[in-house]
GROMACS .gro file of C-alpha atoms in nm:
model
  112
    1UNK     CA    1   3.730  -1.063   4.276
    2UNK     CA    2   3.803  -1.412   4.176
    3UNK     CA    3   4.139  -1.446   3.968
    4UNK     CA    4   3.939  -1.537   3.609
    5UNK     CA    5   3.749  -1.256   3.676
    6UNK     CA    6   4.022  -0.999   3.703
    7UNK     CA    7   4.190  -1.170   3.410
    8UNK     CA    8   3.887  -1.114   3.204
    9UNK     CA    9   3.840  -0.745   3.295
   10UNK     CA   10   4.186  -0.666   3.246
   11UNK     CA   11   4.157  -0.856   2.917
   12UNK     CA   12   3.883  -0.662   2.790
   13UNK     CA   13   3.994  -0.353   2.938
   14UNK     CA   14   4.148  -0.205   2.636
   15UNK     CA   15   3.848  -0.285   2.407
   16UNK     CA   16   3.574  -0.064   2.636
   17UNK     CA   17   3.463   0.163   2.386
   18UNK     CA   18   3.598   0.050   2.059
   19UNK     CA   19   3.413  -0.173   1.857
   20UNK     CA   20   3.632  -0.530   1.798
   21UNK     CA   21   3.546  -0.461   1.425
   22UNK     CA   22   3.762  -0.146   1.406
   23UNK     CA   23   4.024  -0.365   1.560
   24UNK     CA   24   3.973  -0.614   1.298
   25UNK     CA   25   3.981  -0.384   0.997
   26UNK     CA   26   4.233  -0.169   1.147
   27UNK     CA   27   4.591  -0.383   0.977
   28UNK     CA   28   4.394  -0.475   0.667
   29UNK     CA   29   4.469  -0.278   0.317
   30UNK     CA   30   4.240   0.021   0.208
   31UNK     CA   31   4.093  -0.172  -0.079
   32UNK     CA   32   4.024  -0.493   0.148
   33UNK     CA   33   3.859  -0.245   0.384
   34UNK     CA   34   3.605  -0.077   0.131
   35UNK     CA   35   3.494  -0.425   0.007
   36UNK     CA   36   3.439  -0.564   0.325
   37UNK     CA   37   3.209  -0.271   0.348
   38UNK     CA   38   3.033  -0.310   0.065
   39UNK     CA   39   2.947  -0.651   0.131
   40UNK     CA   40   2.845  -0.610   0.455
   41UNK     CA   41   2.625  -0.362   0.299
   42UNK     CA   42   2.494  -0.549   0.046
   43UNK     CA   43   2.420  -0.805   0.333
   44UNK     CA   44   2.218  -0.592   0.544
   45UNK     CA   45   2.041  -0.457   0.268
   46UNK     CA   46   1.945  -0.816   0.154
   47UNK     CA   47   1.860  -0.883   0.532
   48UNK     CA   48   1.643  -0.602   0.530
   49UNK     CA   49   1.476  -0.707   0.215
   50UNK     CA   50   1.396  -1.041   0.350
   51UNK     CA   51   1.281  -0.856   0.682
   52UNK     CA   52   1.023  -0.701   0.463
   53UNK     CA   53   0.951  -0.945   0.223
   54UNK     CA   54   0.860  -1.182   0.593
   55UNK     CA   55   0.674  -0.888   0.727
   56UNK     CA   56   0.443  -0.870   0.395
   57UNK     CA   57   0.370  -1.244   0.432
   58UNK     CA   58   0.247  -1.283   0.764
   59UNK     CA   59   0.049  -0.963   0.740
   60UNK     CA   60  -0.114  -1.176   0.431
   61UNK     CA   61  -0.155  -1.485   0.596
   62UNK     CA   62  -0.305  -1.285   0.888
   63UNK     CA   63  -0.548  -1.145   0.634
   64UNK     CA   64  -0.551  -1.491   0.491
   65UNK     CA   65  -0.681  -1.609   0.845
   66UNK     CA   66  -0.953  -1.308   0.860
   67UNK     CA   67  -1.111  -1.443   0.555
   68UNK     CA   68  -1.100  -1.808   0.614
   69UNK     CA   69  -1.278  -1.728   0.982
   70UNK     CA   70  -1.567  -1.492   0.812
   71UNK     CA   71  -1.610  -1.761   0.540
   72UNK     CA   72  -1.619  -2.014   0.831
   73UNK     CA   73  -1.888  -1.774   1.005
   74UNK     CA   74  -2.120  -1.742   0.695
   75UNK     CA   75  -2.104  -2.122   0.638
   76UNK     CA   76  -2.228  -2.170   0.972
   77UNK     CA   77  -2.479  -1.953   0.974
   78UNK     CA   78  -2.561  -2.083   0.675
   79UNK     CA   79  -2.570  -2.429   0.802
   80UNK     CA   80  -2.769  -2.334   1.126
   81UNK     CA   81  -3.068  -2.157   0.862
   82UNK     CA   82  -3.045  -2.518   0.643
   83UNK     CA   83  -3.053  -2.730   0.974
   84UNK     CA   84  -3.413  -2.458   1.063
   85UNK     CA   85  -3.507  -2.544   0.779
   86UNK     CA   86  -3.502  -2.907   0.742
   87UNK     CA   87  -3.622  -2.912   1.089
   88UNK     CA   88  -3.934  -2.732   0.992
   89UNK     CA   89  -4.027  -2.973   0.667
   90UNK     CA   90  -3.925  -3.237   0.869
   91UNK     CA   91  -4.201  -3.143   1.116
   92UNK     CA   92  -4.449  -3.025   0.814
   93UNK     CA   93  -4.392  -3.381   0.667
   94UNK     CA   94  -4.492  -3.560   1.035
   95UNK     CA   95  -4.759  -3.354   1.036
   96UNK     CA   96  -4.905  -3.453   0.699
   97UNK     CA   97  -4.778  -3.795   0.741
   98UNK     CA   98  -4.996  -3.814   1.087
   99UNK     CA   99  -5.288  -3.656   0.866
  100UNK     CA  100  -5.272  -3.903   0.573
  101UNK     CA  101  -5.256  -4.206   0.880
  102UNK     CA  102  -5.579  -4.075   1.036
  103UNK     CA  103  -5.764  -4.079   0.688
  104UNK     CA  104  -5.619  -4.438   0.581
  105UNK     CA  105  -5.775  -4.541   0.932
  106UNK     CA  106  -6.091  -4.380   0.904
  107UNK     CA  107  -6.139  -4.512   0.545
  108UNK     CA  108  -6.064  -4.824   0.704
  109UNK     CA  109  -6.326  -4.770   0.953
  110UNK     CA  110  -6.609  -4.713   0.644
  111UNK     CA  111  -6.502  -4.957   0.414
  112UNK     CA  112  -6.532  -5.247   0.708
   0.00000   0.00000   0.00000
C-alpha cells in the first residue's frame, strides 16, 4: 500500500460510519444547531419545489411538442390535398385551354 494511501485510510478511519455533518454540528450551541436545521430544511424544501415546478414544465413543453407535430401533420396533409387539387385544375385548365386552341384553329380553317 503506497504511503499516501495508508495516510488517507488511517485519516479517514475514524469518520467510517459517521456522517462529517454530525462532526460539524457536534461543538456548535443548541440554538445554532436547530437553525442550521431549519434552513437546511427550508432549502430542500425549496429544492424540491423547484424539482417539481421543472418537472411540470418539461412535461408541458413535451405536450407543447405533441401539439406542434399533429398541427404540423394536419398542415401537411392539408397541403398535399391543396397541391391534388391544384394539380387537377391545373390539368382541367390544359385541357380546356387545348380545346379552345383546336376551335380558334378550326375557325381559322373556315373563315380562310
Amino acid at each position: 500500500v503506497p504511503l499516501n494511501t495508508f495516510w488517507l485510510q488511517s485519516s479517514l478511519e475514524p469518520l467510517r460510519g459517521r456522517s462529517p455533518r454530525a462532526d460539524v454540528l457536534q461543538g456548535l450551541p443548541e440554538d445554532a444547531v436547530k437553525m442550521l436545521e431549519d434552513k437546511d430544511a427550508q432549502q430542500r424544501a425549496a429544492f424540491q419545489e423547484l424539482r417539481v415546478e421543472m418537472d411540470e414544465r418539461e412535461r408541458s413543453q413535451r405536450l407543447h411538442l405533441r401539439n406542434m407535430r399533429e398541427h404540423l401533420r394536419v398542415l401537411e396533409e392539408t397541403f398535399e390535398g391543396r397541391n391534388d387539387h391544384v394539380e387537377s385544375v391545373t390539368e382541367t385548365f390544359s385541357e380546356r385551354l387545348d380545346i379552345v386552341t383546336k376551335c380558334n384553329h378550326h375557325a381559322i380553317k373556315l373563315v380562310a
